[in-house]
Amino acid sequence: MKKIIGAGVLLAAAAIFWIYGRGSTQTQKTSIKVGISIYRQDDTFISSMMGSLESYAKTLEQEKNIKISIDISDGNENQNTQNEQVERYISLGYDVLCINMVDRAEAATVIDKAEAADIPVIFFNREPVEEDMYRWEKLYYIGSDAKEQAVLQGQMILDALASRPEEIDINQDGILQYAMLEGEIRHQDSMVRTEWSVQSLKDGGASLEKVTGGIADWERAQASAMVEQWLTDYGDQIEIIICNNDDMALGAVDAMARAGLDFHNIVGIDGTPAGIQAVDEGKMLGTVVSNLDLHAQAIMDFAYAMAMGQEIDIEKWPLIDGKYIRIPQEIYVG
Ligand code: GAL
């Protein structure tokens, strides 16, 4: 009997040692490696986010007293390149991956590679389809709610229309003649923003007429060339230019400046430093700020917790459907 009790005590001690021993090896990590891949280095919103992420990582390093190495690779708008970057991170034993998909429909390839190596993944800004997000438990998505952004963009225009009708409804016909600059065609944000900015204007009682529109892939130069052409084709018919992001809004600003026109009814989304500055200078009517620092903090907090094998702080970052973080938005007008 004594022997059995003795063996039981020994077993219990071994179990406690095993549990705590394992726990302590996890918390004893003194460094972590975070592998990031972005879809395109020269995207203003993403590169500003990476700047903020690098500085927040330094803060976190001091706070947690741990070495955090961050590697940011440029996917260069090529999904094969990005897949190779993911493979490289995996083969080098990175602790966590943060992926801004080139082609958001291809997330399963990244997920399967990461799962095979048991390396958690945080997707950001370019949202995988829902089915892929539920492929494995160690996956999260951090991004904006595109509908919320678009509704705020519409609200901003409605507010201006109510307070300064003569500036917005330039020809005073009671109808808002607008042009729409859209981001990449397959991006979740372009589709939703285009639809809901217009819908929220209609819901707010505005009468609308679309003069023209086009896809400028989020890019300032493309948008600028497009608006220049619109000025030739439609002259002064356009009363407002609704843009899916700030960089394209800045392209519209550039085109107006080149044409020597005093036209500022241009709205964006993102709240990039250049976008905010243009609003401050009165070159744009306003933007919707998608807080870059919060994006960066969420990505790094998740990366840290997952690399360390810790729970996510859901009080700080309330998860939607156990998978999604939506960064809050706000209107910014001059
Ligand atoms: C959008 C953002 C754009 C661009 C794009 C890239 O959310 O508004 O400016 O950065 O993401 O995926």
Tab-separated table of C-alpha atoms and ligand atoms in Angstrom:
chain	number	residue	atom	x	y	z
A	1	MET	CA	0.000	0.000	0.000
A	2	LYS	CA	2.822	2.372	1.058
A	3	LYS	CA	4.596	1.600	-2.211
A	4	ILE	CA	1.466	2.454	-4.214
A	5	ILE	CA	1.023	5.766	-2.346
A	6	GLY	CA	4.741	6.474	-2.794
A	7	ALA	CA	4.487	5.815	-6.523
A	8	GLY	CA	1.391	8.043	-6.686
A	9	VAL	CA	3.232	10.916	-4.968
A	10	LEU	CA	6.155	10.498	-7.329
A	11	LEU	CA	3.842	10.489	-10.348
A	12	ALA	CA	2.048	13.635	-9.125
A	13	ALA	CA	5.390	15.353	-8.538
A	14	ALA	CA	6.530	14.370	-12.011
A	15	ALA	CA	3.280	15.696	-13.502
A	16	ILE	CA	3.626	19.033	-11.638
A	17	PHE	CA	7.242	19.290	-12.723
A	18	TRP	CA	6.246	18.510	-16.311
A	19	ILE	CA	3.479	21.123	-16.373
A	20	TYR	CA	5.459	23.899	-14.684
A	21	GLY	CA	8.690	22.895	-16.357
A	22	ARG	CA	7.041	23.256	-19.752
A	23	GLY	CA	5.412	26.520	-18.741
A	24	SER	CA	8.664	27.976	-17.553
A	25	THR	CA	10.611	27.028	-20.676
A	26	GLN	CA	7.971	28.939	-22.662
A	27	THR	CA	8.103	32.061	-20.531
A	28	GLN	CA	11.905	31.863	-20.377
A	29	LYS	CA	12.275	32.789	-24.065
A	30	THR	CA	14.666	35.718	-24.134
A	31	SER	CA	14.203	36.586	-27.786
A	32	ILE	CA	11.591	36.206	-30.483
A	33	LYS	CA	11.742	36.505	-34.256
A	34	VAL	CA	8.820	38.074	-36.111
A	35	GLY	CA	8.631	37.502	-39.875
A	36	ILE	CA	6.598	40.106	-41.720
A	37	SER	CA	5.751	40.184	-45.414
A	38	ILE	CA	3.891	43.105	-46.988
A	39	TYR	CA	2.223	43.162	-50.391
A	40	ARG	CA	4.026	46.276	-51.679
A	41	GLN	CA	6.742	48.331	-50.004
A	42	ASP	CA	5.758	51.642	-51.570
A	43	ASP	CA	2.139	51.606	-50.382
A	44	THR	CA	1.972	54.672	-48.154
A	45	PHE	CA	-0.544	53.345	-45.642
A	46	ILE	CA	1.295	50.043	-45.176
A	47	SER	CA	4.783	51.566	-45.014
A	48	SER	CA	3.610	54.135	-42.452
A	49	MET	CA	2.124	51.259	-40.448
A	50	MET	CA	5.462	49.420	-40.558
A	51	GLY	CA	7.262	52.524	-39.281
A	52	SER	CA	4.886	52.655	-36.351
A	53	LEU	CA	5.252	48.907	-35.788
A	54	GLU	CA	9.037	49.109	-35.567
A	55	SER	CA	8.907	51.825	-32.956
A	56	TYR	CA	6.222	50.027	-30.920
A	57	ALA	CA	8.336	46.839	-31.035
A	58	LYS	CA	11.152	48.786	-29.320
A	59	THR	CA	8.756	49.890	-26.573
A	60	LEU	CA	7.550	46.321	-26.147
A	61	GLU	CA	11.140	45.060	-25.991
A	62	GLN	CA	11.827	47.289	-22.996
A	63	GLU	CA	8.507	46.634	-21.326
A	64	LYS	CA	8.836	42.839	-21.587
A	65	ASN	CA	12.603	42.784	-21.266
A	66	ILE	CA	13.032	40.586	-24.297
A	67	LYS	CA	14.816	40.858	-27.640
A	68	ILE	CA	12.375	41.238	-30.541
A	69	SER	CA	13.845	40.843	-34.037
A	70	ILE	CA	11.658	42.020	-36.863
A	71	ASP	CA	12.226	41.225	-40.509
A	72	ILE	CA	10.024	42.998	-43.078
A	73	SER	CA	10.029	41.571	-46.617
A	74	ASP	CA	8.504	43.201	-49.670
A	75	GLY	CA	6.180	40.836	-51.546
A	76	ASN	CA	6.549	43.157	-54.512
A	77	GLU	CA	2.994	42.434	-55.636
A	78	ASN	CA	3.969	38.866	-56.460
A	79	GLN	CA	2.336	35.993	-54.561
A	80	ASN	CA	5.115	33.539	-55.472
A	81	THR	CA	7.701	35.912	-54.039
A	82	GLN	CA	5.662	36.211	-50.858
A	83	ASN	CA	5.279	32.430	-50.587
A	84	GLU	CA	9.068	32.096	-50.808
A	85	GLN	CA	9.454	34.682	-48.049
A	86	VAL	CA	7.098	32.674	-45.870
A	87	GLU	CA	9.095	29.491	-46.562
A	88	ARG	CA	12.306	31.286	-45.667
A	89	TYR	CA	10.913	32.508	-42.349
A	90	ILE	CA	9.717	28.996	-41.564
A	91	SER	CA	13.047	27.377	-42.427
A	92	LEU	CA	14.868	29.927	-40.248
A	93	GLY	CA	12.664	29.066	-37.269
A	94	TYR	CA	10.791	32.367	-36.901
A	95	ASP	CA	8.338	32.360	-33.977
A	96	VAL	CA	5.410	34.081	-35.657
A	97	LEU	CA	4.418	35.338	-39.123
A	98	CYS	CA	2.591	38.603	-39.889
A	99	ILE	CA	1.307	38.539	-43.446
A	100	ASN	CA	-0.190	41.270	-45.603
A	101	MET	CA	-1.268	38.993	-48.469
A	102	VAL	CA	-0.420	39.957	-52.042
A	103	ASP	CA	-3.441	37.957	-53.216
A	104	ARG	CA	-5.847	37.594	-50.334
A	105	ALA	CA	-7.520	34.636	-52.039
A	106	GLU	CA	-4.262	32.658	-51.708
A	107	ALA	CA	-4.051	32.645	-47.906
A	108	ALA	CA	-4.590	28.869	-47.698
A	109	THR	CA	-1.108	28.272	-49.149
A	110	VAL	CA	0.488	30.365	-46.401
A	111	ILE	CA	-1.713	28.815	-43.710
A	112	ASP	CA	-0.888	25.249	-44.702
A	113	LYS	CA	2.865	25.915	-44.660
A	114	ALA	CA	2.640	27.655	-41.288
A	115	GLU	CA	0.446	24.978	-39.748
A	116	ALA	CA	2.809	22.217	-40.866
A	117	ALA	CA	5.595	24.032	-38.969
A	118	ASP	CA	3.279	25.062	-36.100
A	119	ILE	CA	4.069	28.769	-36.519
A	120	PRO	CA	1.106	31.095	-35.788
A	121	VAL	CA	0.015	33.659	-38.385
A	122	ILE	CA	-1.438	37.140	-38.060
A	123	PHE	CA	-2.908	38.434	-41.298
A	124	PHE	CA	-3.389	42.161	-41.590
A	125	ASN	CA	-4.989	44.710	-43.922
A	126	ARG	CA	-5.671	42.270	-46.784
A	127	GLU	CA	-8.319	39.969	-45.442
A	128	PRO	CA	-8.363	36.266	-46.270
A	129	VAL	CA	-11.761	34.780	-47.060
A	130	GLU	CA	-13.675	33.629	-43.985
A	131	GLU	CA	-13.313	29.945	-44.821
A	132	ASP	CA	-9.517	30.256	-44.725
A	133	MET	CA	-9.572	32.083	-41.387
A	134	TYR	CA	-11.184	29.021	-39.811
A	135	ARG	CA	-8.712	26.568	-41.350
A	136	TRP	CA	-6.528	26.543	-38.230
A	137	GLU	CA	-6.836	27.944	-34.707
A	138	LYS	CA	-3.540	29.860	-34.671
A	139	LEU	CA	-4.729	32.538	-37.109
A	140	TYR	CA	-5.972	36.083	-36.567
A	141	TYR	CA	-6.865	39.026	-38.777
A	142	ILE	CA	-6.247	42.687	-37.921
A	143	GLY	CA	-7.769	45.361	-40.120
A	144	SER	CA	-10.399	48.017	-40.604
A	145	ASP	CA	-14.130	47.709	-40.963
A	146	ALA	CA	-14.468	49.018	-44.518
A	147	LYS	CA	-18.205	49.593	-44.152
A	148	GLU	CA	-17.700	51.703	-41.033
A	149	GLN	CA	-15.063	53.762	-42.878
A	150	ALA	CA	-17.317	54.312	-45.892
A	151	VAL	CA	-20.307	55.286	-43.791
A	152	LEU	CA	-18.123	57.850	-41.989
A	153	GLN	CA	-16.861	59.142	-45.333
A	154	GLY	CA	-20.460	59.584	-46.479
A	155	GLN	CA	-21.318	61.246	-43.163
A	156	MET	CA	-18.471	63.719	-43.597
A	157	ILE	CA	-19.860	64.752	-46.996
A	158	LEU	CA	-23.424	65.010	-45.651
A	159	ASP	CA	-22.187	67.259	-42.823
A	160	ALA	CA	-20.384	69.535	-45.290
A	161	LEU	CA	-23.425	69.576	-47.562
A	162	ALA	CA	-25.639	70.625	-44.659
A	163	SER	CA	-23.312	73.304	-43.281
A	164	ARG	CA	-21.853	74.729	-46.541
A	165	PRO	CA	-24.218	73.714	-49.390
A	166	GLU	CA	-22.876	76.365	-51.761
A	167	GLU	CA	-19.338	74.936	-51.501
A	168	ILE	CA	-20.335	71.311	-52.064
A	169	ASP	CA	-23.324	71.471	-54.427
A	170	ILE	CA	-21.375	73.845	-56.611
A	171	ASN	CA	-24.008	74.297	-59.368
A	172	GLN	CA	-26.806	74.524	-56.759
A	173	ASP	CA	-29.066	72.038	-58.552
A	174	GLY	CA	-29.817	70.041	-55.386
A	175	ILE	CA	-27.940	67.016	-56.790
A	176	LEU	CA	-24.418	65.998	-55.876
A	177	GLN	CA	-22.464	65.211	-59.030
A	178	TYR	CA	-19.631	62.932	-57.946
A	179	ALA	CA	-16.678	60.978	-59.290
A	180	MET	CA	-15.329	57.849	-57.605
A	181	LEU	CA	-11.693	56.734	-57.377
A	182	GLU	CA	-11.479	53.056	-56.468
A	183	GLY	CA	-8.671	50.901	-55.082
A	184	GLU	CA	-7.631	47.458	-56.345
A	185	ILE	CA	-10.537	45.543	-57.782
A	186	ARG	CA	-10.105	42.357	-55.690
A	187	HIS	CA	-9.461	44.139	-52.403
A	188	GLN	CA	-12.229	43.795	-49.794
A	189	ASP	CA	-11.855	47.477	-48.835
A	190	SER	CA	-12.389	48.879	-52.364
A	191	MET	CA	-15.575	46.947	-52.965
A	192	VAL	CA	-17.147	47.775	-49.619
A	193	ARG	CA	-16.009	51.419	-49.491
A	194	THR	CA	-17.259	52.159	-53.007
A	195	GLU	CA	-20.666	50.708	-52.246
A	196	TRP	CA	-21.174	52.126	-48.772
A	197	SER	CA	-19.911	55.672	-49.248
A	198	VAL	CA	-22.617	56.136	-51.881
A	199	GLN	CA	-25.221	54.177	-49.913
A	200	SER	CA	-24.675	56.250	-46.776
A	201	LEU	CA	-25.091	59.461	-48.783
A	202	LYS	CA	-28.372	58.116	-50.151
A	203	ASP	CA	-29.462	56.975	-46.691
A	204	GLY	CA	-28.721	60.501	-45.459
A	205	GLY	CA	-31.114	61.900	-48.056
A	206	ALA	CA	-28.653	63.217	-50.670
A	207	SER	CA	-29.571	63.156	-54.349
A	208	LEU	CA	-26.664	61.809	-56.339
A	209	GLU	CA	-25.450	61.581	-59.882
A	210	LYS	CA	-22.299	59.699	-60.806
A	211	VAL	CA	-20.321	61.641	-63.402
A	212	THR	CA	-17.483	59.151	-63.746
A	213	GLY	CA	-15.240	56.757	-61.882
A	214	GLY	CA	-12.221	54.523	-62.242
A	215	ILE	CA	-9.813	52.122	-60.606
A	216	ALA	CA	-6.444	53.591	-59.643
A	217	ASP	CA	-5.162	50.690	-57.462
A	218	TRP	CA	-4.645	52.885	-54.350
A	219	GLU	CA	-1.878	54.789	-56.193
A	220	ARG	CA	-1.314	58.512	-56.225
A	221	ALA	CA	0.250	58.702	-59.708
A	222	GLN	CA	-2.459	56.582	-61.355
A	223	ALA	CA	-5.180	58.638	-59.680
A	224	SER	CA	-3.536	61.859	-60.710
A	225	ALA	CA	-3.409	60.833	-64.390
A	226	MET	CA	-7.018	59.664	-64.268
A	227	VAL	CA	-8.327	62.887	-62.744
A	228	GLU	CA	-6.365	64.916	-65.262
A	229	GLN	CA	-8.245	63.052	-68.007
A	230	TRP	CA	-11.582	63.590	-66.212
A	231	LEU	CA	-10.939	67.314	-66.154
A	232	THR	CA	-10.597	67.230	-69.921
A	233	ASP	CA	-13.635	64.993	-70.414
A	234	TYR	CA	-16.059	66.409	-67.852
A	235	GLY	CA	-14.755	69.899	-67.114
A	236	ASP	CA	-16.581	71.447	-64.200
A	237	GLN	CA	-19.357	68.818	-63.975
A	238	ILE	CA	-17.683	67.082	-61.022
A	239	GLU	CA	-18.603	68.550	-57.635
A	240	ILE	CA	-16.843	66.064	-55.395
A	241	ILE	CA	-14.265	63.299	-55.786
A	242	ILE	CA	-14.827	60.380	-53.428
A	243	CYS	CA	-11.655	58.324	-53.030
A	244	ASN	CA	-11.226	54.866	-51.518
A	245	ASN	CA	-7.956	56.025	-49.897
A	246	ASP	CA	-5.809	59.073	-49.155
A	247	ASP	CA	-3.089	58.392	-51.712
A	248	MET	CA	-5.595	58.497	-54.563
A	249	ALA	CA	-7.153	61.624	-53.013
A	250	LEU	CA	-3.683	63.176	-53.062
A	251	GLY	CA	-3.403	62.206	-56.724
A	252	ALA	CA	-6.614	64.156	-57.334
A	253	VAL	CA	-5.111	67.086	-55.383
A	254	ASP	CA	-2.017	66.916	-57.634
A	255	ALA	CA	-4.162	66.975	-60.786
A	256	MET	CA	-6.100	70.012	-59.521
A	257	ALA	CA	-2.855	71.817	-58.714
A	258	ARG	CA	-1.434	71.072	-62.182
A	259	ALA	CA	-4.629	72.380	-63.778
A	260	GLY	CA	-4.435	75.484	-61.565
A	261	LEU	CA	-7.911	74.794	-60.167
A	262	ASP	CA	-9.121	75.892	-56.759
A	263	PHE	CA	-11.009	72.626	-56.104
A	264	HIS	CA	-10.878	70.938	-52.684
A	265	ASN	CA	-13.988	68.779	-52.574
A	266	ILE	CA	-11.912	65.629	-52.318
A	267	VAL	CA	-12.332	63.040	-49.583
A	268	GLY	CA	-10.089	60.113	-48.671
A	269	ILE	CA	-9.754	57.289	-46.182
A	270	ASP	CA	-6.680	56.182	-44.109
A	271	GLY	CA	-5.438	59.291	-42.330
A	272	THR	CA	-1.875	58.864	-43.573
A	273	PRO	CA	0.497	61.669	-42.489
A	274	ALA	CA	0.329	63.164	-46.031
A	275	GLY	CA	-3.466	62.857	-46.072
A	276	ILE	CA	-3.839	64.630	-42.733
A	277	GLN	CA	-1.473	67.360	-43.877
A	278	ALA	CA	-3.501	67.928	-47.061
A	279	VAL	CA	-6.667	68.282	-44.957
A	280	ASP	CA	-4.883	70.718	-42.622
A	281	GLU	CA	-3.768	72.737	-45.633
A	282	GLY	CA	-7.312	72.822	-47.023
A	283	LYS	CA	-6.416	70.774	-50.104
A	284	MET	CA	-8.811	68.005	-49.143
A	285	LEU	CA	-12.197	68.279	-47.479
A	286	GLY	CA	-11.447	65.458	-45.084
A	287	THR	CA	-10.442	61.879	-44.457
A	288	VAL	CA	-11.369	58.938	-42.251
A	289	VAL	CA	-8.527	58.069	-39.924
A	290	SER	CA	-7.743	54.395	-39.521
A	291	ASN	CA	-5.323	54.722	-36.635
A	292	LEU	CA	-1.929	53.452	-37.819
A	293	ASP	CA	-0.470	53.200	-34.331
A	294	LEU	CA	-3.353	51.022	-33.181
A	295	HIS	CA	-2.904	48.747	-36.176
A	296	ALA	CA	0.790	48.432	-35.350
A	297	GLN	CA	0.174	47.835	-31.647
A	298	ALA	CA	-2.435	45.170	-32.300
A	299	ILE	CA	-0.154	43.331	-34.724
A	300	MET	CA	2.803	43.420	-32.301
A	301	ASP	CA	0.768	42.537	-29.199
A	302	PHE	CA	-0.651	39.520	-31.001
A	303	ALA	CA	2.743	38.584	-32.439
A	304	TYR	CA	4.348	38.777	-28.995
A	305	ALA	CA	1.650	36.752	-27.246
A	306	MET	CA	1.603	34.057	-29.901
A	307	ALA	CA	5.373	33.823	-30.154
A	308	MET	CA	5.527	33.391	-26.379
A	309	GLY	CA	2.682	30.872	-26.348
A	310	GLN	CA	0.601	33.212	-24.184
A	311	GLU	CA	-3.093	34.070	-24.244
A	312	ILE	CA	-4.231	37.150	-26.200
A	313	ASP	CA	-5.236	40.048	-23.925
A	314	ILE	CA	-8.884	40.141	-24.982
A	315	GLU	CA	-9.695	43.003	-22.617
A	316	LYS	CA	-7.297	45.215	-24.551
A	317	TRP	CA	-8.151	43.667	-27.917
A	318	PRO	CA	-11.752	42.429	-27.989
A	319	LEU	CA	-11.890	39.738	-30.656
A	320	ILE	CA	-14.820	39.486	-33.041
A	321	ASP	CA	-15.872	35.889	-33.755
A	322	GLY	CA	-12.701	34.736	-32.018
A	323	LYS	CA	-10.603	35.771	-35.034
A	324	TYR	CA	-10.921	39.425	-36.005
A	325	ILE	CA	-9.713	42.755	-34.650
A	326	ARG	CA	-11.305	45.839	-36.196
A	327	ILE	CA	-9.385	49.051	-35.553
A	328	PRO	CA	-11.675	52.016	-34.667
A	329	GLN	CA	-12.161	54.834	-37.198
A	330	GLU	CA	-12.748	58.558	-36.959
A	331	ILE	CA	-13.616	61.464	-39.213
A	332	TYR	CA	-10.915	64.108	-39.727
A	333	VAL	CA	-11.933	67.424	-41.280
A	334	GLY	CA	-10.094	70.704	-41.530
B	1	GAL	C1	-6.315	49.830	-47.647
B	1	GAL	C2	-5.789	51.236	-47.572
B	1	GAL	C3	-5.045	51.551	-48.833
B	1	GAL	C4	-3.997	50.509	-49.111
B	1	GAL	C5	-4.572	49.119	-49.059
B	1	GAL	C6	-3.507	48.069	-49.223
B	1	GAL	O1	-6.977	49.492	-46.457
B	1	GAL	O2	-6.836	52.130	-47.415
B	1	GAL	O3	-4.456	52.824	-48.754
B	1	GAL	O4	-2.984	50.638	-48.163
B	1	GAL	O5	-5.277	48.923	-47.848
B	1	GAL	O6	-3.971	46.794	-48.985
